């Protein structure tokens, strides 16, 4: 597969980091509940190797997936990392023995989180670190993030982090962070049926900042819609491929990190970059969220 088929390329603003627009999210590689080892450790390694062999050069992770396990698998599968591979990690939480996700947002927690990622991945510096605001689960809530972003900016000055992003944030929090340091990407919950960030995506596109939807396929319960299935049937594609292609068409600053533990699903997801959607089809797909909002 030619690299250009992975949705084309995107350069994070003010950086020398250029990635294919279709990347890979590693959360599904941990065991159930993002806890413990995968059921099929060799399969997890195979997924990562296949992704990189196909041209994927953007992998999303967190040391609290597993915990440590997805980073360990990424290292096992891909270290020494090929030139040009961008690994994006996140801070803001840790895992407790009861599998909960307590906050880890003090200066000491954030610094320890950077060192954990460096140690487990086997790196001297992290390409991009997202500050993930835990707030109310998977929807952002207003509130200052200046203290945490200032800590990350200091770790960047020390050379441990190359670039900074944000996750689960509002437009006001992005503006607050940008007054402190450069922000290269925003990772929020968004997909064909969940479109709270439509205005934000357009604004970030104007600034050249990447928008990386988490749960591009709906997360633990993949998207289902009869319109989506109808469109997919007409195009000879799968609903998942259409959902991913719709995101690629939605805005040029959208980067995909669909998660999967299966090589077959990975191949299906990567092929979405070759799917062209007409203006009529895009309008039909836009109608899915519009119809849901009326309910
Ligand atoms: N910043 C944050 O707060 C945050 C939150 C959640 C996730 N993330 C990141 O975003 C990435 C993507 O999110 P996600 O993995 O949770 O959800 P997702 O990409 O929306 O969906 C993953 C689910 O879809 C299934 N799937 C994937 N490809 C498929 C296909 N071709 N056909 C059928 N089912 C398919 C997967 O199962 P199989 O394994 O069986 O394929 C899995 O159950 C994560 O991996 C993680 O890196 C970030």
Short mmCIF file of C-alpha atoms and ligand atoms in Angstrom, two decimals:
data_model
loop_
_atom_site.label_atom_id
_atom_site.label_comp_id
_atom_site.label_asym_id
_atom_site.label_seq_id
_atom_site.Cartn_x
_atom_site.Cartn_y
_atom_site.Cartn_z
CA UNK A 1 0.00 0.00 0.00
CA UNK A 2 1.44 3.38 -0.91
CA UNK A 3 1.82 5.76 2.02
CA UNK A 4 -0.23 8.40 0.24
CA UNK A 5 -3.20 6.08 0.49
CA UNK A 6 -3.22 6.52 4.27
CA UNK A 7 -5.23 9.72 3.96
CA UNK A 8 -2.31 11.93 2.87
CA UNK A 9 0.08 13.70 5.20
CA UNK A 10 -0.15 16.30 7.97
CA UNK A 11 2.63 18.29 9.65
CA UNK A 12 2.06 19.29 13.28
CA UNK A 13 2.32 23.09 13.43
CA UNK A 14 5.75 24.54 14.17
CA UNK A 15 7.34 21.06 14.14
CA UNK A 16 9.25 18.81 11.79
CA UNK A 17 6.84 15.96 12.58
CA UNK A 18 4.88 14.85 9.52
CA UNK A 19 2.51 11.90 9.78
CA UNK A 20 0.11 9.99 7.58
CA UNK A 21 -3.43 11.04 8.44
CA UNK A 22 -4.38 7.45 9.27
CA UNK A 23 -2.54 6.39 12.40
CA UNK A 24 -3.20 3.84 15.11
CA UNK A 25 -4.52 3.99 18.68
CA UNK A 26 -3.04 1.38 21.01
CA UNK A 27 -5.61 1.33 23.83
CA UNK A 28 -7.29 -1.84 22.51
CA UNK A 29 -4.02 -3.77 22.92
CA UNK A 30 -4.39 -4.02 26.71
CA UNK A 31 -6.67 -6.57 28.33
CA UNK A 32 -10.38 -6.03 29.11
CA UNK A 33 -11.05 -2.71 30.81
CA UNK A 34 -7.67 -1.47 29.53
CA UNK A 35 -6.15 -3.56 32.31
CA UNK A 36 -3.59 -6.33 32.21
CA UNK A 37 -2.04 -8.12 29.26
CA UNK A 38 -3.87 -8.79 26.00
CA UNK A 39 -5.54 -12.15 25.41
CA UNK A 40 -3.27 -12.59 22.39
CA UNK A 41 0.14 -10.97 23.05
CA UNK A 42 1.62 -12.16 19.75
CA UNK A 43 -1.40 -10.79 17.92
CA UNK A 44 -0.85 -7.40 19.56
CA UNK A 45 2.75 -7.30 18.36
CA UNK A 46 1.59 -8.36 14.89
CA UNK A 47 -0.95 -5.51 14.70
CA UNK A 48 1.71 -2.90 15.49
CA UNK A 49 4.24 -4.36 13.04
CA UNK A 50 1.65 -4.60 10.29
CA UNK A 51 0.58 -0.99 10.88
CA UNK A 52 4.11 0.35 10.58
CA UNK A 53 4.87 -1.89 7.59
CA UNK A 54 1.81 -0.41 5.88
CA UNK A 55 3.13 3.12 6.41
CA UNK A 56 1.48 4.15 9.68
CA UNK A 57 3.81 6.56 11.48
CA UNK A 58 1.54 7.98 14.20
CA UNK A 59 0.80 5.81 17.24
CA UNK A 60 -1.26 7.00 20.19
CA UNK A 61 -0.62 5.53 23.63
CA UNK A 62 -0.56 6.21 27.40
CA UNK A 63 1.49 4.62 30.12
CA UNK A 64 -1.73 4.15 32.08
CA UNK A 65 -3.07 1.72 29.47
CA UNK A 66 -2.54 -1.65 31.11
CA UNK A 67 -0.83 0.12 33.03
CA UNK A 68 2.53 0.19 31.20
CA UNK A 69 1.46 -2.71 28.98
CA UNK A 70 0.66 -0.97 25.71
CA UNK A 71 3.93 0.94 25.95
CA UNK A 72 5.74 -2.34 26.66
CA UNK A 73 4.12 -3.97 23.63
CA UNK A 74 4.95 -0.96 21.42
CA UNK A 75 8.58 -1.23 22.53
CA UNK A 76 8.66 -4.99 22.05
CA UNK A 77 7.15 -4.75 18.57
CA UNK A 78 8.93 -1.71 17.18
CA UNK A 79 12.05 -0.74 19.15
CA UNK A 80 14.46 0.56 17.89
CA UNK A 81 11.78 2.84 16.49
CA UNK A 82 12.00 3.59 12.78
CA UNK A 83 12.88 7.16 11.80
CA UNK A 84 9.77 9.24 11.37
CA UNK A 85 7.56 7.24 13.74
CA UNK A 86 5.68 9.69 15.99
CA UNK A 87 4.53 8.24 19.31
CA UNK A 88 2.01 10.43 21.12
CA UNK A 89 1.38 9.74 24.78
CA UNK A 90 -0.79 11.35 27.43
CA UNK A 91 -0.69 12.32 31.10
CA UNK A 92 -3.35 13.17 33.64
CA UNK A 93 -4.19 9.85 35.24
CA UNK A 94 -2.70 6.70 36.66
CA UNK A 95 -4.18 3.31 37.49
CA UNK A 96 -5.04 2.14 40.99
CA UNK A 97 -5.07 -1.56 42.00
CA UNK A 98 -8.89 -1.51 41.79
CA UNK A 99 -8.49 -0.63 38.05
CA UNK A 100 -9.83 2.91 38.59
CA UNK A 101 -8.29 5.96 36.90
CA UNK A 102 -7.37 8.47 39.67
CA UNK A 103 -6.00 11.89 38.76
CA UNK A 104 -2.24 12.29 38.42
CA UNK A 105 -1.93 16.01 37.84
CA UNK A 106 0.41 17.42 40.48
CA UNK A 107 3.83 18.63 39.23
CA UNK A 108 5.36 15.49 40.78
CA UNK A 109 2.77 13.22 39.13
CA UNK A 110 3.26 14.80 35.70
CA UNK A 111 7.05 14.62 35.95
CA UNK A 112 6.88 11.00 37.08
CA UNK A 113 4.50 10.26 34.20
CA UNK A 114 6.97 11.62 31.66
CA UNK A 115 9.75 9.51 33.16
CA UNK A 116 7.53 6.41 33.19
CA UNK A 117 6.78 6.85 29.48
CA UNK A 118 10.46 7.45 28.66
CA UNK A 119 11.61 4.41 30.63
CA UNK A 120 8.98 1.98 29.40
CA UNK A 121 9.20 3.08 25.75
CA UNK A 122 13.01 3.25 25.85
CA UNK A 123 13.24 6.87 24.67
CA UNK A 124 15.28 9.97 25.63
CA UNK A 125 12.49 12.39 24.71
CA UNK A 126 8.78 12.08 23.97
CA UNK A 127 7.60 13.44 20.58
CA UNK A 128 4.21 14.73 21.77
CA UNK A 129 2.61 14.60 25.20
CA UNK A 130 -1.09 15.38 25.57
CA UNK A 131 -2.32 16.73 28.87
CA UNK A 132 -5.54 14.73 29.25
CA UNK A 133 -8.01 16.56 31.46
CA UNK A 134 -9.94 13.92 33.38
CA UNK A 135 -12.78 16.21 34.52
CA UNK A 136 -16.06 14.42 33.88
CA UNK A 137 -15.00 11.29 32.03
CA UNK A 138 -15.12 11.76 28.29
CA UNK A 139 -16.64 15.22 27.95
CA UNK A 140 -14.64 18.34 28.75
CA UNK A 141 -15.60 20.63 31.63
CA UNK A 142 -14.38 24.19 32.07
CA UNK A 143 -11.65 24.91 34.61
CA UNK A 144 -8.10 26.20 34.57
CA UNK A 145 -5.38 23.88 33.27
CA UNK A 146 -2.63 26.50 33.53
CA UNK A 147 -0.74 24.77 36.34
CA UNK A 148 -0.44 21.45 34.49
CA UNK A 149 0.39 23.02 31.13
CA UNK A 150 3.09 25.14 32.79
CA UNK A 151 4.67 21.96 34.21
CA UNK A 152 4.65 20.33 30.77
CA UNK A 153 6.15 23.48 29.22
CA UNK A 154 8.98 23.29 31.77
CA UNK A 155 9.57 19.59 30.97
CA UNK A 156 9.68 20.65 27.33
CA UNK A 157 12.34 23.26 28.10
CA UNK A 158 14.32 20.50 29.83
CA UNK A 159 14.19 18.50 26.59
CA UNK A 160 12.14 15.56 27.89
CA UNK A 161 9.11 16.48 25.75
CA UNK A 162 9.35 17.81 22.18
CA UNK A 163 5.79 19.08 21.74
CA UNK A 164 2.61 19.48 23.75
CA UNK A 165 -1.02 18.64 23.01
CA UNK A 166 -4.27 18.60 24.96
CA UNK A 167 -7.06 16.07 25.40
CA UNK A 168 -10.67 16.33 26.59
CA UNK A 169 -10.59 20.12 26.56
CA UNK A 170 -12.78 23.12 25.77
CA UNK A 171 -11.95 26.02 23.45
CA UNK A 172 -11.29 28.22 26.51
CA UNK A 173 -8.81 25.69 27.92
CA UNK A 174 -7.01 25.52 24.57
CA UNK A 175 -6.73 29.33 24.51
CA UNK A 176 -5.43 29.32 28.10
CA UNK A 177 -2.80 26.70 27.22
CA UNK A 178 -1.73 28.48 24.03
CA UNK A 179 -0.93 31.58 26.07
CA UNK A 180 1.59 29.41 27.98
CA UNK A 181 3.10 27.23 25.24
CA UNK A 182 2.62 26.02 21.67
CA UNK A 183 -0.12 23.41 21.29
CA UNK A 184 0.21 21.07 18.30
CA UNK A 185 -2.84 18.83 18.67
CA UNK A 186 -6.15 18.37 20.45
CA UNK A 187 -7.60 14.91 21.18
CA UNK A 188 -11.32 14.95 22.01
CA UNK A 189 -14.29 12.62 21.68
CA UNK A 190 -15.74 13.00 18.16
CA UNK A 191 -17.15 10.80 15.41
CA UNK A 192 -19.89 10.62 12.79
CA UNK A 193 -22.63 10.57 15.43
CA UNK A 194 -21.00 12.61 18.22
CA UNK A 195 -20.23 16.07 16.89
CA UNK A 196 -19.99 18.50 19.81
CA UNK A 197 -16.67 19.79 18.49
CA UNK A 198 -17.74 20.80 14.97
CA UNK A 199 -17.02 24.51 15.52
CA UNK A 200 -13.80 23.77 17.42
CA UNK A 201 -12.47 21.57 14.61
CA UNK A 202 -12.99 24.35 12.07
CA UNK A 203 -11.27 26.86 14.34
CA UNK A 204 -8.28 24.55 14.93
CA UNK A 205 -8.06 23.90 11.18
CA UNK A 206 -7.67 27.64 10.63
CA UNK A 207 -4.77 27.61 13.13
CA UNK A 208 -3.18 24.50 11.57
CA UNK A 209 -3.57 22.52 14.82
CA UNK A 210 -4.31 18.80 14.51
CA UNK A 211 -7.63 17.48 15.78
CA UNK A 212 -7.38 13.79 16.70
CA UNK A 213 -10.78 12.29 17.54
CA UNK A 214 -10.73 9.60 20.17
CA UNK A 215 -13.43 6.99 19.70
CA UNK A 216 -13.47 7.59 15.93
CA UNK A 217 -15.43 4.33 15.66
CA UNK A 218 -17.57 4.90 18.72
CA UNK A 219 -15.14 3.34 21.21
CA UNK A 220 -16.08 0.18 23.06
CA UNK A 221 -19.43 0.00 21.24
CA UNK A 222 -18.65 0.60 17.55
CA UNK A 223 -20.97 2.92 15.62
CA UNK A 224 -24.18 1.52 14.17
CA UNK A 225 -26.58 3.32 11.86
CA UNK A 226 -28.80 2.12 9.06
CA UNK A 227 -27.81 5.13 6.92
CA UNK A 228 -24.15 4.28 7.46
CA UNK A 229 -24.80 0.65 6.50
CA UNK A 230 -26.77 1.71 3.40
CA UNK A 231 -23.99 4.03 2.23
CA UNK A 232 -21.37 1.35 2.88
CA UNK A 233 -23.38 -1.22 0.94
CA UNK A 234 -23.66 1.11 -2.06
CA UNK A 235 -19.93 1.85 -2.02
CA UNK A 236 -18.87 -1.78 -1.53
CA UNK A 237 -17.17 -0.76 1.73
CA UNK A 238 -17.80 -1.55 5.40
CA UNK A 239 -19.61 0.87 7.77
CA UNK A 240 -16.38 1.29 9.75
CA UNK A 241 -14.50 2.31 6.59
CA UNK A 242 -17.18 4.85 5.71
CA UNK A 243 -17.08 6.29 9.25
CA UNK A 244 -13.31 6.72 8.99
CA UNK A 245 -13.44 8.13 5.44
CA UNK A 246 -16.08 10.62 6.61
CA UNK A 247 -13.64 11.90 9.26
CA UNK A 248 -10.88 12.27 6.66
CA UNK A 249 -13.25 14.28 4.47
CA UNK A 250 -14.58 16.33 7.41
CA UNK A 251 -11.49 18.51 7.81
CA UNK A 252 -7.85 18.36 6.64
CA UNK A 253 -6.54 18.74 10.22
CA UNK A 254 -8.28 15.54 11.41
CA UNK A 255 -5.89 12.67 12.11
CA UNK A 256 -7.23 9.17 12.74
CA UNK A 257 -6.12 6.83 15.52
CA UNK A 258 -8.66 3.99 15.29
CA UNK A 259 -7.95 1.25 17.80
CA UNK A 260 -8.02 -2.44 17.06
CA UNK A 261 -6.53 -5.65 18.40
CA UNK A 262 -7.02 -7.42 15.07
CA UNK A 263 -4.82 -7.43 11.96
CA UNK A 264 -7.90 -7.96 9.77
CA UNK A 265 -9.62 -4.90 11.27
CA UNK A 266 -6.40 -2.91 10.97
CA UNK A 267 -6.22 -3.66 7.23
CA UNK A 268 -9.86 -2.73 6.83
CA UNK A 269 -9.30 0.55 8.67
CA UNK A 270 -6.20 1.51 6.69
CA UNK A 271 -8.04 0.90 3.41
CA UNK A 272 -10.52 3.64 4.40
CA UNK A 273 -7.96 6.13 3.12
CA UNK A 274 -8.78 5.02 -0.41
CA UNK A 275 -12.49 5.66 -0.13
CA UNK A 276 -13.76 8.77 -1.85
CA UNK A 277 -17.11 10.19 -0.70
CA UNK A 278 -19.17 12.43 -2.99
CA UNK A 279 -20.74 15.66 -1.72
CA UNK A 280 -24.15 13.91 -1.83
CA UNK A 281 -22.87 11.01 0.25
CA UNK A 282 -21.26 13.38 2.74
CA UNK A 283 -24.57 15.24 3.09
CA UNK A 284 -26.36 11.95 3.70
CA UNK A 285 -23.84 11.01 6.39
CA UNK A 286 -24.09 14.47 7.96
CA UNK A 287 -27.80 13.74 8.34
CA UNK A 288 -27.08 10.94 10.85
CA UNK A 289 -25.95 13.33 13.60
CA UNK A 290 -28.60 15.88 12.65
CA UNK A 291 -31.32 13.22 13.09
CA UNK A 292 -29.89 12.08 16.45
CA UNK A 293 -29.87 15.65 17.77
CA UNK A 294 -33.61 15.99 17.10
CA UNK A 295 -34.35 13.05 19.44
N1 LIG B 1 -7.64 10.92 25.04
C1 LIG B 1 -8.53 10.05 25.51
O1 LIG B 1 -9.16 10.31 26.52
C2 LIG B 1 -8.78 8.77 24.82
C3 LIG B 1 -9.91 8.01 25.15
C4 LIG B 1 -10.16 6.84 24.45
C5 LIG B 1 -9.26 6.43 23.47
N2 LIG B 1 -8.16 7.18 23.18
C6 LIG B 1 -7.23 6.80 22.08
O2 LIG B 1 -8.01 6.75 20.89
C7 LIG B 1 -7.82 5.48 20.25
C8 LIG B 1 -9.11 5.07 19.55
O3 LIG B 1 -10.15 4.85 20.49
P1 LIG B 1 -10.65 3.39 20.85
O4 LIG B 1 -9.66 2.39 20.42
O5 LIG B 1 -11.07 3.40 22.27
O6 LIG B 1 -12.00 3.28 20.06
P2 LIG B 1 -12.37 3.26 18.50
O7 LIG B 1 -11.15 3.39 17.66
O8 LIG B 1 -13.47 4.21 18.28
O9 LIG B 1 -13.01 1.81 18.36
C9 LIG B 1 -12.32 0.67 18.75
C10 LIG B 1 -13.31 -0.48 18.76
O10 LIG B 1 -13.73 -0.73 17.42
C11 LIG B 1 -13.42 -2.07 17.08
N3 LIG B 1 -12.95 -2.05 15.69
C12 LIG B 1 -11.84 -1.44 15.21
N4 LIG B 1 -11.76 -1.62 13.88
C13 LIG B 1 -12.84 -2.35 13.52
C14 LIG B 1 -13.31 -2.87 12.29
N5 LIG B 1 -12.64 -2.66 11.16
N6 LIG B 1 -14.45 -3.59 12.29
C15 LIG B 1 -15.15 -3.81 13.43
N7 LIG B 1 -14.76 -3.33 14.63
C16 LIG B 1 -13.61 -2.62 14.67
C17 LIG B 1 -12.35 -2.52 18.05
O11 LIG B 1 -12.45 -3.90 18.27
P3 LIG B 1 -11.33 -4.95 17.72
O12 LIG B 1 -10.17 -4.86 18.64
O13 LIG B 1 -12.05 -6.25 17.76
O14 LIG B 1 -11.00 -4.53 16.31
C18 LIG B 1 -12.74 -1.75 19.30
O15 LIG B 1 -13.76 -2.41 20.00
C19 LIG B 1 -7.47 4.55 21.41
O16 LIG B 1 -6.85 3.36 20.96
C20 LIG B 1 -6.58 5.43 22.25
O17 LIG B 1 -5.26 5.42 21.74
C21 LIG B 1 -7.91 8.34 23.82
#
